[in-house]
mmCIF file of C-alpha atoms and ligand atoms in Angstrom:
data_model
loop_
_atom_site.group_PDB
_atom_site.id
_atom_site.type_symbol
_atom_site.label_atom_id
_atom_site.label_comp_id
_atom_site.label_asym_id
_atom_site.label_seq_id
_atom_site.Cartn_x
_atom_site.Cartn_y
_atom_site.Cartn_z
ATOM 1 C CA UNK N 10 100.214 86.658 127.080
ATOM 2 C CA UNK N 11 98.998 90.064 126.696
ATOM 3 C CA UNK N 12 98.982 89.796 123.091
ATOM 4 C CA UNK N 13 96.500 86.963 122.903
ATOM 5 C CA UNK N 14 94.050 87.607 125.742
ATOM 6 C CA UNK N 15 92.949 90.168 128.297
ATOM 7 C CA UNK N 16 92.564 88.965 132.098
ATOM 8 C CA UNK N 17 90.748 90.032 134.933
ATOM 9 C CA UNK N 18 90.417 87.582 137.838
ATOM 10 C CA UNK N 19 90.948 84.549 135.438
ATOM 11 C CA UNK N 20 88.392 85.934 133.035
ATOM 12 C CA UNK N 21 89.078 87.263 130.031
ATOM 13 C CA UNK N 22 88.336 87.664 126.153
ATOM 14 C CA UNK N 23 90.042 85.261 123.775
ATOM 15 C CA UNK N 24 91.095 86.062 120.268
ATOM 16 C CA UNK N 25 88.745 84.651 117.846
ATOM 17 C CA UNK N 26 89.925 81.951 115.600
ATOM 18 C CA UNK N 27 89.631 82.686 111.948
ATOM 19 C CA UNK N 28 89.767 80.528 109.013
ATOM 20 C CA UNK N 29 90.151 81.016 105.279
ATOM 21 C CA UNK N 30 87.892 78.666 102.656
ATOM 22 C CA UNK N 31 87.468 79.033 99.015
ATOM 23 C CA UNK N 32 87.865 77.475 95.541
ATOM 24 C CA UNK N 33 91.619 76.164 94.661
ATOM 25 C CA UNK N 34 93.712 79.220 92.919
ATOM 26 C CA UNK N 35 91.069 81.766 94.133
ATOM 27 C CA UNK N 36 93.868 83.197 96.517
ATOM 28 C CA UNK N 37 93.605 81.755 99.983
ATOM 29 C CA UNK N 38 97.202 81.304 100.537
ATOM 30 C CA UNK N 39 98.016 84.829 99.053
ATOM 31 C CA UNK N 40 95.557 86.377 101.181
ATOM 32 C CA UNK N 41 96.781 84.775 104.347
ATOM 33 C CA UNK N 42 100.328 85.972 103.194
ATOM 34 C CA UNK N 43 99.532 89.217 102.451
ATOM 35 C CA UNK N 44 97.353 89.563 105.883
ATOM 36 C CA UNK N 45 100.761 88.690 107.387
ATOM 37 C CA UNK N 46 102.851 90.683 105.466
ATOM 38 C CA UNK N 47 100.884 94.027 105.696
ATOM 39 C CA UNK N 48 100.523 93.404 109.708
ATOM 40 C CA UNK N 49 104.609 93.441 109.870
ATOM 41 C CA UNK N 50 104.899 96.947 110.511
ATOM 42 C CA UNK N 51 108.399 98.212 109.796
ATOM 43 C CA UNK N 52 110.628 99.143 112.792
ATOM 44 C CA UNK N 53 108.132 97.069 115.060
ATOM 45 C CA UNK N 54 109.102 93.561 114.802
ATOM 46 C CA UNK N 55 107.011 91.405 117.094
ATOM 47 C CA UNK N 56 103.850 93.151 116.121
ATOM 48 C CA UNK N 57 102.381 90.018 114.943
ATOM 49 C CA UNK N 58 103.241 86.856 117.063
ATOM 50 C CA UNK N 59 103.954 83.778 114.837
ATOM 51 C CA UNK N 60 102.103 80.732 116.631
ATOM 52 C CA UNK N 61 102.615 77.202 115.813
ATOM 53 C CA UNK N 62 100.225 76.598 112.896
ATOM 54 C CA UNK N 63 98.548 80.066 113.488
ATOM 55 C CA UNK N 64 99.428 84.042 113.292
ATOM 56 C CA UNK N 65 97.908 86.215 115.860
ATOM 57 C CA UNK N 66 97.251 89.837 115.180
ATOM 58 C CA UNK N 67 96.694 91.997 117.982
ATOM 59 C CA UNK N 68 93.921 94.816 118.111
ATOM 60 C CA UNK N 69 96.703 97.378 117.882
ATOM 61 C CA UNK N 70 98.063 96.126 114.842
ATOM 62 C CA UNK N 71 94.586 95.596 113.032
ATOM 63 C CA UNK N 72 94.027 99.185 114.137
ATOM 64 C CA UNK N 73 97.139 100.506 112.409
ATOM 65 C CA UNK N 74 96.524 98.669 109.354
ATOM 66 C CA UNK N 75 92.919 99.737 109.205
ATOM 67 C CA UNK N 76 93.641 103.437 110.062
ATOM 68 C CA UNK N 77 90.639 105.442 109.934
ATOM 69 C CA UNK N 78 88.318 102.825 109.484
ATOM 70 C CA UNK N 79 88.646 101.461 112.944
ATOM 71 C CA UNK N 80 88.486 103.227 116.371
ATOM 72 C CA UNK N 81 90.538 100.907 118.583
ATOM 73 C CA UNK N 82 88.465 101.942 121.876
ATOM 74 C CA UNK N 83 85.489 100.261 120.373
ATOM 75 C CA UNK N 84 87.076 96.882 121.028
ATOM 76 C CA UNK N 85 88.067 94.989 123.823
ATOM 77 C CA UNK N 86 88.659 91.729 122.199
ATOM 78 C CA UNK N 87 92.442 91.178 121.928
ATOM 79 C CA UNK N 88 92.572 90.690 117.949
ATOM 80 C CA UNK N 89 92.526 87.681 115.422
ATOM 81 C CA UNK N 90 94.102 84.405 115.290
ATOM 82 C CA UNK N 91 94.467 83.255 111.641
ATOM 83 C CA UNK N 92 94.879 79.576 111.147
ATOM 84 C CA UNK N 93 97.676 79.029 108.801
ATOM 85 C CA UNK N 94 96.423 76.256 106.738
ATOM 86 C CA UNK N 95 93.510 77.447 104.460
ATOM 87 C CA UNK N 96 90.946 74.993 102.949
ATOM 88 C CA UNK N 97 87.945 72.918 103.757
ATOM 89 C CA UNK N 98 89.971 69.701 104.927
ATOM 90 C CA UNK N 99 91.576 71.728 107.727
ATOM 91 C CA UNK N 100 88.143 73.339 108.431
ATOM 92 C CA UNK N 101 86.179 69.948 108.649
ATOM 93 C CA UNK N 102 88.787 68.088 110.727
ATOM 94 C CA UNK N 103 89.494 71.009 113.266
ATOM 95 C CA UNK N 104 86.611 71.066 115.446
ATOM 96 C CA UNK N 105 86.001 71.798 119.176
ATOM 97 C CA UNK N 106 83.197 70.488 121.178
ATOM 98 C CA UNK N 107 81.361 69.527 118.348
ATOM 99 C CA UNK N 108 81.401 72.688 116.524
ATOM 100 C CA UNK N 109 83.803 74.224 114.216
ATOM 101 C CA UNK N 110 87.281 75.269 115.663
ATOM 102 C CA UNK N 111 87.044 78.505 113.558
ATOM 103 C CA UNK N 112 84.588 81.211 115.088
ATOM 104 C CA UNK N 113 84.804 83.037 111.846
ATOM 105 C CA UNK N 114 85.566 82.210 108.432
ATOM 106 C CA UNK N 115 86.950 84.277 105.055
ATOM 107 C CA UNK N 116 85.341 82.896 101.875
ATOM 108 C CA UNK N 117 87.718 83.838 98.918
ATOM 109 C CA UNK N 118 85.853 84.012 95.655
ATOM 110 C CA UNK N 119 87.958 85.163 92.759
ATOM 111 C CA UNK N 120 86.091 88.143 90.952
ATOM 112 C CA UNK N 121 86.780 86.953 87.581
ATOM 113 C CA UNK N 122 85.617 83.342 88.302
ATOM 114 C CA UNK N 123 82.679 83.699 90.763
ATOM 115 C CA UNK N 124 81.346 80.862 92.347
ATOM 116 C CA UNK N 125 83.049 77.287 91.690
ATOM 117 C CA UNK N 126 82.316 74.054 92.854
ATOM 118 C CA UNK N 127 84.601 74.171 95.919
ATOM 119 C CA UNK N 128 83.036 77.512 96.628
ATOM 120 C CA UNK N 129 79.690 75.810 96.940
ATOM 121 C CA UNK N 130 81.358 73.180 99.056
ATOM 122 C CA UNK N 131 82.722 75.646 101.492
ATOM 123 C CA UNK N 132 79.224 77.608 101.656
ATOM 124 C CA UNK N 133 77.881 74.237 102.663
ATOM 125 C CA UNK N 134 80.109 73.521 105.269
ATOM 126 C CA UNK N 135 79.689 76.926 106.475
ATOM 127 C CA UNK N 136 76.164 76.631 106.771
ATOM 128 C CA UNK N 137 76.361 73.110 108.469
ATOM 129 C CA UNK N 138 78.633 74.454 111.232
ATOM 130 C CA UNK N 139 76.775 77.495 110.977
ATOM 131 C CA UNK N 140 79.940 79.461 111.215
ATOM 132 C CA UNK N 141 79.703 83.349 110.270
ATOM 133 C CA UNK N 142 81.564 84.687 107.510
ATOM 134 C CA UNK N 143 82.453 87.405 105.173
ATOM 135 C CA UNK N 144 83.058 86.869 101.286
ATOM 136 C CA UNK N 145 86.572 88.362 100.104
ATOM 137 C CA UNK N 146 85.927 89.340 96.711
ATOM 138 C CA UNK N 147 89.632 88.659 95.550
ATOM 139 C CA UNK N 148 91.792 90.012 92.608
ATOM 140 C CA UNK N 149 90.295 93.216 92.107
ATOM 141 C CA UNK N 150 93.575 94.288 90.612
ATOM 142 C CA UNK N 151 92.888 92.476 87.605
ATOM 143 C CA UNK N 152 89.849 94.361 86.699
ATOM 144 C CA UNK N 153 90.872 95.778 83.275
ATOM 145 C CA UNK N 154 92.446 99.467 83.606
ATOM 146 C CA UNK N 155 92.428 99.110 87.594
ATOM 147 C CA UNK N 156 94.942 101.315 88.860
ATOM 148 C CA UNK N 157 96.597 99.720 92.249
ATOM 149 C CA UNK N 158 96.788 101.887 95.590
ATOM 150 C CA UNK N 159 98.921 99.618 97.581
ATOM 151 C CA UNK N 160 97.046 98.534 100.851
ATOM 152 C CA UNK N 161 94.416 101.017 100.301
ATOM 153 C CA UNK N 162 90.786 100.768 102.081
ATOM 154 C CA UNK N 163 88.813 99.536 99.257
ATOM 155 C CA UNK N 164 86.346 102.658 98.797
ATOM 156 C CA UNK N 165 89.184 105.070 98.653
ATOM 157 C CA UNK N 166 90.853 102.812 95.676
ATOM 158 C CA UNK N 167 87.583 102.498 93.966
ATOM 159 C CA UNK N 168 87.159 106.291 93.875
ATOM 160 C CA UNK N 169 90.478 106.645 92.087
ATOM 161 C CA UNK N 170 89.813 104.347 89.288
ATOM 162 C CA UNK N 171 88.108 105.198 86.227
ATOM 163 C CA UNK N 172 84.475 105.031 85.781
ATOM 164 C CA UNK N 173 84.667 102.146 83.449
ATOM 165 C CA UNK N 174 87.122 100.134 85.818
ATOM 166 C CA UNK N 175 84.994 100.963 89.025
ATOM 167 C CA UNK N 176 81.570 99.750 87.200
ATOM 168 C CA UNK N 177 83.388 96.661 85.758
ATOM 169 C CA UNK N 178 84.143 95.900 89.374
ATOM 170 C CA UNK N 179 80.629 96.544 90.497
ATOM 171 C CA UNK N 180 79.355 94.319 87.574
ATOM 172 C CA UNK N 181 81.542 91.253 89.199
ATOM 173 C CA UNK N 182 80.485 92.115 92.789
ATOM 174 C CA UNK N 183 76.767 92.010 91.972
ATOM 175 C CA UNK N 184 77.197 88.706 90.135
ATOM 176 C CA UNK N 185 78.836 87.373 93.648
ATOM 177 C CA UNK N 186 76.122 88.906 95.675
ATOM 178 C CA UNK N 187 73.407 87.215 93.091
ATOM 179 C CA UNK N 188 75.217 84.003 93.723
ATOM 180 C CA UNK N 189 75.180 84.145 97.474
ATOM 181 C CA UNK N 190 71.354 84.874 97.238
ATOM 182 C CA UNK N 191 70.907 81.781 95.160
ATOM 183 C CA UNK N 192 72.234 79.915 97.982
ATOM 184 C CA UNK N 193 69.999 81.419 100.197
ATOM 185 C CA UNK N 194 72.214 84.175 101.797
ATOM 186 C CA UNK N 195 71.216 87.696 101.996
ATOM 187 C CA UNK N 196 74.553 89.839 100.875
ATOM 188 C CA UNK N 197 75.476 93.147 100.126
ATOM 189 C CA UNK N 198 78.625 95.462 99.805
ATOM 190 C CA UNK N 199 80.054 95.321 103.328
ATOM 191 C CA UNK N 200 79.811 98.952 103.841
ATOM 192 C CA UNK N 201 76.131 98.581 103.433
ATOM 193 C CA UNK N 202 75.443 95.966 105.714
ATOM 194 C CA UNK N 203 73.837 96.943 109.106
ATOM 195 C CA UNK N 204 73.369 93.494 110.408
ATOM 196 C CA UNK N 205 76.125 90.974 110.195
ATOM 197 C CA UNK N 206 73.933 88.169 111.242
ATOM 198 C CA UNK N 207 71.447 88.184 108.923
ATOM 199 C CA UNK N 208 73.514 89.681 105.972
ATOM 200 C CA UNK N 209 77.014 88.553 104.618
ATOM 201 C CA UNK N 210 79.507 91.430 103.778
ATOM 202 C CA UNK N 211 81.266 91.287 100.825
ATOM 203 C CA UNK N 212 84.768 92.863 100.931
ATOM 204 C CA UNK N 213 86.625 93.553 97.878
ATOM 205 C CA UNK N 214 90.347 92.954 98.352
ATOM 206 C CA UNK N 215 93.396 92.296 96.344
ATOM 207 C CA UNK N 216 96.026 89.680 97.922
ATOM 208 C CA UNK N 217 98.325 91.146 95.345
ATOM 209 C CA UNK N 218 98.333 94.667 96.156
ATOM 210 C CA UNK N 219 96.757 94.751 99.768
ATOM 211 C CA UNK N 220 93.827 96.960 98.514
ATOM 212 C CA UNK N 221 90.770 96.163 100.719
ATOM 213 C CA UNK N 222 92.916 94.363 103.322
ATOM 214 C CA UNK N 223 92.213 97.432 106.161
ATOM 215 C CA UNK N 224 88.374 96.696 105.161
ATOM 216 C CA UNK N 225 88.881 92.770 105.548
ATOM 217 C CA UNK N 226 90.469 92.967 108.984
ATOM 218 C CA UNK N 227 88.011 96.045 110.106
ATOM 219 C CA UNK N 228 85.059 93.781 109.358
ATOM 220 C CA UNK N 229 86.272 90.616 111.066
ATOM 221 C CA UNK N 230 87.031 92.786 113.982
ATOM 222 C CA UNK N 231 83.652 94.247 113.821
ATOM 223 C CA UNK N 232 81.771 90.950 113.633
ATOM 224 C CA UNK N 233 83.674 89.328 116.177
ATOM 225 C CA UNK N 234 83.330 92.090 118.750
ATOM 226 C CA UNK N 235 79.661 92.563 117.839
ATOM 227 C CA UNK N 236 78.206 89.120 117.901
ATOM 228 C CA UNK N 237 80.912 86.864 119.410
ATOM 229 C CA UNK N 238 81.902 88.593 122.490
ATOM 230 C CA UNK N 239 80.081 86.343 124.859
ATOM 231 C CA UNK N 240 81.782 83.158 123.565
ATOM 232 C CA UNK N 241 84.829 84.796 123.671
ATOM 233 C CA UNK N 242 84.509 85.236 127.328
ATOM 234 C CA UNK N 243 86.679 82.302 128.916
ATOM 235 C CA UNK N 244 88.564 81.526 132.286
ATOM 236 C CA UNK N 245 91.795 82.012 130.870
ATOM 237 C CA UNK N 246 93.179 80.221 133.853
ATOM 238 C CA UNK N 247 91.057 77.140 133.558
ATOM 239 C CA UNK N 248 92.224 73.878 132.491
ATOM 240 C CA UNK N 249 93.096 73.838 128.630
ATOM 241 C CA UNK N 250 91.230 72.760 126.110
ATOM 242 C CA UNK N 251 92.327 72.307 122.408
ATOM 243 C CA UNK N 252 92.461 70.564 118.950
ATOM 244 C CA UNK N 253 95.281 68.818 117.401
ATOM 245 C CA UNK N 254 96.257 70.466 114.066
ATOM 246 C CA UNK N 255 99.215 67.961 113.362
ATOM 247 C CA UNK N 256 100.947 64.929 114.582
ATOM 248 C CA UNK N 257 104.616 65.621 113.892
ATOM 249 C CA UNK N 258 107.845 63.886 114.871
ATOM 250 C CA UNK N 259 110.436 66.751 115.703
ATOM 251 C CA UNK N 260 114.146 66.197 116.347
ATOM 252 C CA UNK N 261 115.103 66.013 119.972
ATOM 253 C CA UNK N 262 111.613 65.728 121.014
ATOM 254 C CA UNK N 263 109.600 62.761 119.350
ATOM 255 C CA UNK N 264 106.319 62.863 118.349
ATOM 256 C CA UNK N 265 104.821 66.216 119.129
ATOM 257 C CA UNK N 266 101.393 67.659 118.789
ATOM 258 C CA UNK N 267 100.714 70.966 117.033
ATOM 259 C CA UNK N 268 97.443 72.352 118.841
ATOM 260 C CA UNK N 269 95.272 75.155 118.779
ATOM 261 C CA UNK N 270 94.278 75.853 122.210
ATOM 262 C CA UNK N 271 90.648 77.452 122.542
ATOM 263 C CA UNK N 272 90.210 77.449 126.181
ATOM 264 C CA UNK N 273 91.926 78.007 129.192
ATOM 265 C CA UNK N 274 95.543 77.315 129.935
ATOM 266 C CA UNK N 275 98.182 74.364 129.558
ATOM 267 C CA UNK N 276 101.135 74.035 131.744
ATOM 268 C CA UNK N 277 104.544 72.200 131.685
ATOM 269 C CA UNK N 278 104.285 68.735 133.389
ATOM 270 C CA UNK N 279 100.393 68.876 133.408
ATOM 271 C CA UNK N 280 98.514 65.517 132.616
ATOM 272 C CA UNK N 281 96.883 65.661 129.537
ATOM 273 C CA UNK N 282 94.189 63.473 127.594
ATOM 274 C CA UNK N 283 94.559 63.390 123.972
ATOM 275 C CA UNK N 284 92.346 61.688 121.133
ATOM 276 C CA UNK N 285 94.156 58.585 119.938
ATOM 277 C CA UNK N 286 93.771 55.904 117.119
ATOM 278 C CA UNK N 287 91.909 53.434 119.609
ATOM 279 C CA UNK N 288 91.728 54.855 123.086
ATOM 280 C CA UNK N 289 92.253 58.467 124.379
ATOM 281 C CA UNK N 290 95.957 59.008 125.532
ATOM 282 C CA UNK N 291 96.696 60.009 128.792
ATOM 283 C CA UNK N 292 100.387 61.721 129.172
ATOM 284 C CA UNK N 293 102.334 64.323 130.922
ATOM 285 C CA UNK N 294 103.391 67.445 129.000
ATOM 286 C CA UNK N 295 107.263 67.529 128.759
ATOM 287 C CA UNK N 296 107.700 70.841 127.072
ATOM 288 C CA UNK N 297 105.222 73.679 125.642
ATOM 289 C CA UNK N 298 106.894 75.026 122.459
ATOM 290 C CA UNK N 299 106.794 78.268 120.469
ATOM 291 C CA UNK N 300 108.224 79.354 117.484
ATOM 292 C CA UNK N 301 111.457 81.442 118.082
ATOM 293 C CA UNK N 302 111.104 85.075 116.699
ATOM 294 C CA UNK N 303 112.648 84.915 113.293
ATOM 295 C CA UNK N 304 115.429 87.321 114.140
ATOM 296 C CA UNK N 305 116.578 84.743 116.735
ATOM 297 C CA UNK N 306 116.524 81.878 114.916
ATOM 298 C CA UNK N 307 119.546 79.551 114.837
ATOM 299 C CA UNK N 308 119.938 76.259 113.260
ATOM 300 C CA UNK N 309 118.655 73.370 115.464
ATOM 301 C CA UNK N 310 116.809 75.676 117.759
ATOM 302 C CA UNK N 311 113.528 76.806 116.070
ATOM 303 C CA UNK N 312 111.644 76.395 119.050
ATOM 304 C CA UNK N 313 111.638 78.143 122.391
ATOM 305 C CA UNK N 314 110.001 76.789 125.483
ATOM 306 C CA UNK N 315 107.408 78.280 127.975
ATOM 307 C CA UNK N 316 106.145 77.322 130.998
ATOM 308 C CA UNK N 317 102.420 77.875 130.104
ATOM 309 C CA UNK N 318 100.226 79.446 127.377
ATOM 310 C CA UNK N 319 96.618 80.861 127.355
ATOM 311 C CA UNK N 320 93.772 80.367 124.908
ATOM 312 C CA UNK N 321 93.681 81.109 122.114
ATOM 313 C CA UNK N 322 97.009 80.191 120.832
ATOM 314 C CA UNK N 323 98.830 77.625 118.557
ATOM 315 C CA UNK N 324 101.599 75.632 120.412
ATOM 316 C CA UNK N 325 103.496 72.435 120.124
ATOM 317 C CA UNK N 326 103.302 70.107 122.812
ATOM 318 C CA UNK N 327 106.066 67.453 123.484
ATOM 319 C CA UNK N 328 105.080 64.476 125.711
ATOM 320 C CA UNK N 329 105.798 60.679 125.821
ATOM 321 C CA UNK N 330 103.499 58.433 124.153
ATOM 322 C CA UNK N 331 101.886 60.469 121.402
ATOM 323 C CA UNK N 332 102.510 58.259 118.216
ATOM 324 C CA UNK N 333 98.601 57.289 117.976
ATOM 325 C CA UNK N 334 97.495 60.622 118.488
ATOM 326 C CA UNK N 335 95.351 61.965 115.337
ATOM 327 C CA UNK N 336 94.807 65.088 113.803
ATOM 328 C CA UNK N 337 91.642 66.664 114.649
ATOM 329 C CA UNK N 338 91.318 65.142 117.937
ATOM 330 C CA UNK N 339 90.382 66.785 121.217
ATOM 331 C CA UNK N 340 93.310 67.918 123.804
ATOM 332 C CA UNK N 341 92.190 68.441 127.426
ATOM 333 C CA UNK N 342 94.198 69.423 130.415
ATOM 334 C CA UNK N 343 93.146 67.440 133.250
ATOM 335 C CA UNK N 344 94.215 69.497 136.428
ATOM 336 C CA UNK N 345 92.232 69.390 139.250
ATOM 337 C CA UNK N 346 89.254 67.242 137.579
ATOM 338 C CA UNK N 347 88.404 63.528 137.768
ATOM 339 C CA UNK N 348 90.685 62.023 135.253
ATOM 340 C CA UNK N 349 88.320 59.209 134.246
ATOM 341 C CA UNK N 350 85.618 62.488 133.470
ATOM 342 C CA UNK N 351 88.153 63.728 131.315
ATOM 343 C CA UNK N 352 88.823 60.641 129.153
ATOM 344 C CA UNK N 353 85.017 60.076 129.007
ATOM 345 C CA UNK N 354 84.983 63.738 127.650
ATOM 346 C CA UNK N 355 87.529 62.713 124.902
ATOM 347 C CA UNK N 356 85.980 59.783 124.044
ATOM 348 C CA UNK N 357 82.725 61.051 123.370
ATOM 349 C CA UNK N 358 84.032 63.796 121.157
ATOM 350 C CA UNK N 359 86.298 61.366 119.381
ATOM 351 C CA UNK N 360 83.180 59.133 118.587
ATOM 352 C CA UNK N 361 80.985 62.095 117.253
ATOM 353 C CA UNK N 362 84.234 63.103 115.086
ATOM 354 C CA UNK N 363 84.458 59.262 113.974
ATOM 355 C CA UNK N 364 80.750 59.066 112.988
ATOM 356 C CA UNK N 365 81.197 62.118 110.820
ATOM 357 C CA UNK N 366 84.136 60.870 108.785
ATOM 358 C CA UNK N 367 81.978 57.785 107.915
ATOM 359 C CA UNK N 368 79.240 59.819 106.771
ATOM 360 C CA UNK N 369 81.629 61.952 104.557
HETATM 361 P P1 GDP J 425 94.797 79.239 96.690
HETATM 362 O O1 GDP J 425 94.877 77.930 95.915
HETATM 363 O O2 GDP J 425 93.319 79.904 97.019
HETATM 364 O O3 GDP J 425 95.515 79.388 97.917
HETATM 365 O O4 GDP J 425 95.318 80.170 95.605
HETATM 366 P P2 GDP J 425 96.675 80.913 95.617
HETATM 367 O O5 GDP J 425 96.858 81.913 96.726
HETATM 368 O O6 GDP J 425 98.034 79.926 95.663
HETATM 369 O O7 GDP J 425 96.694 81.935 94.455
HETATM 370 C C1 GDP J 425 96.556 81.368 93.151
HETATM 371 C C2 GDP J 425 96.893 82.150 91.988
HETATM 372 O O8 GDP J 425 96.585 83.541 92.038
HETATM 373 C C3 GDP J 425 98.656 82.817 92.424
HETATM 374 O O9 GDP J 425 99.210 82.823 91.005
HETATM 375 C C4 GDP J 425 98.505 83.881 93.122
HETATM 376 O O10 GDP J 425 99.653 84.847 92.805
HETATM 377 C C5 GDP J 425 97.444 84.646 92.308
HETATM 378 N N1 GDP J 425 96.850 85.510 92.810
HETATM 379 C C6 GDP J 425 96.079 85.413 94.297
HETATM 380 N N2 GDP J 425 95.460 86.687 94.926
HETATM 381 C C7 GDP J 425 95.599 87.687 93.780
HETATM 382 C C8 GDP J 425 95.299 88.955 93.409
HETATM 383 O O11 GDP J 425 94.574 89.697 94.605
HETATM 384 N N3 GDP J 425 95.547 89.486 92.332
HETATM 385 C C9 GDP J 425 96.431 88.958 91.477
HETATM 386 N N4 GDP J 425 96.484 89.461 90.438
HETATM 387 N N5 GDP J 425 96.786 87.680 91.604
HETATM 388 C C10 GDP J 425 96.228 86.884 92.688
#
């Protein structure tokens, strides 16, 4: 799967997993749609790969969208994997080995509305899980007198605005920077941030016009490359580890799991251990399914079987006995390990999740 990882003797760098958070109606869904839309480059079908529950944007596509903002030779991470379901619930239920499943987050804030209750909630979740994030200051196209420049880098479009529109936007952005500071974060416009570990970058965007999307992808890619490369180094061919996004009934397959795989590989016929309602479930993978490319979709045949898949990716797993599997639960490939050990690992992780659910 060269689109989601790079390999060298089993070792490789996986795609960082990105989640989107923010207050209701601030534009989380629109932003994800825009990112997906702007990365489907005309005449280049397959530029982005649709996964189950996630969308992968390979580096060469990020680089096309970002244009002069990015020099692709500065990067060796393979791209970005966006979780398709935005929001706090999915962020908090989706965990990996005690931490957040997402490696980076985008906190969406409507420039007109500023911080709202769910923005603060999201900030607290990000603080607790120590997830690095950037702020997408969204809806810049609604600034009075704004003249949109579709899909343009933000500084370019900002310079093309009237002084009045540009300074109105600045005012709104400084308010957001102030609100971040009230929450204990040092923040600035992203182009002024030198060290993204100590400072939050604010990226003005419009999910409507695509302005600032090149910048947002550039910042995410840069942040991941600079500060997360070590975490992204995995044994790509090792036994797979993932998290259940959803448990779903699927015609012809029975109960299936939508899984985000964040480590190793998973292969057809392998034994897996999955977190269940009462006890870990031990079962054998009957099929690994990916969405069929849009152009090839025939009714009744939405999925395509693959023999194996490597992290990071979103896949559907069909296997017997999955009725008691739970969203948020861990999935582990046993392979050449002691099955009892793997069961114990899954059980330990499950009890951690349950304790936290009770605390909430
Ligand atoms: P969510 O609840 O955070 O997922 O927000 P949505 O993506 O559903 O967006 C809420 C509303 O804001 C919808 O009517 C969107 O069309 C609108 N919206 C989102 N982003 C923008 C933007 O950048 N500009 C404008 N003008 N409207 C936007």
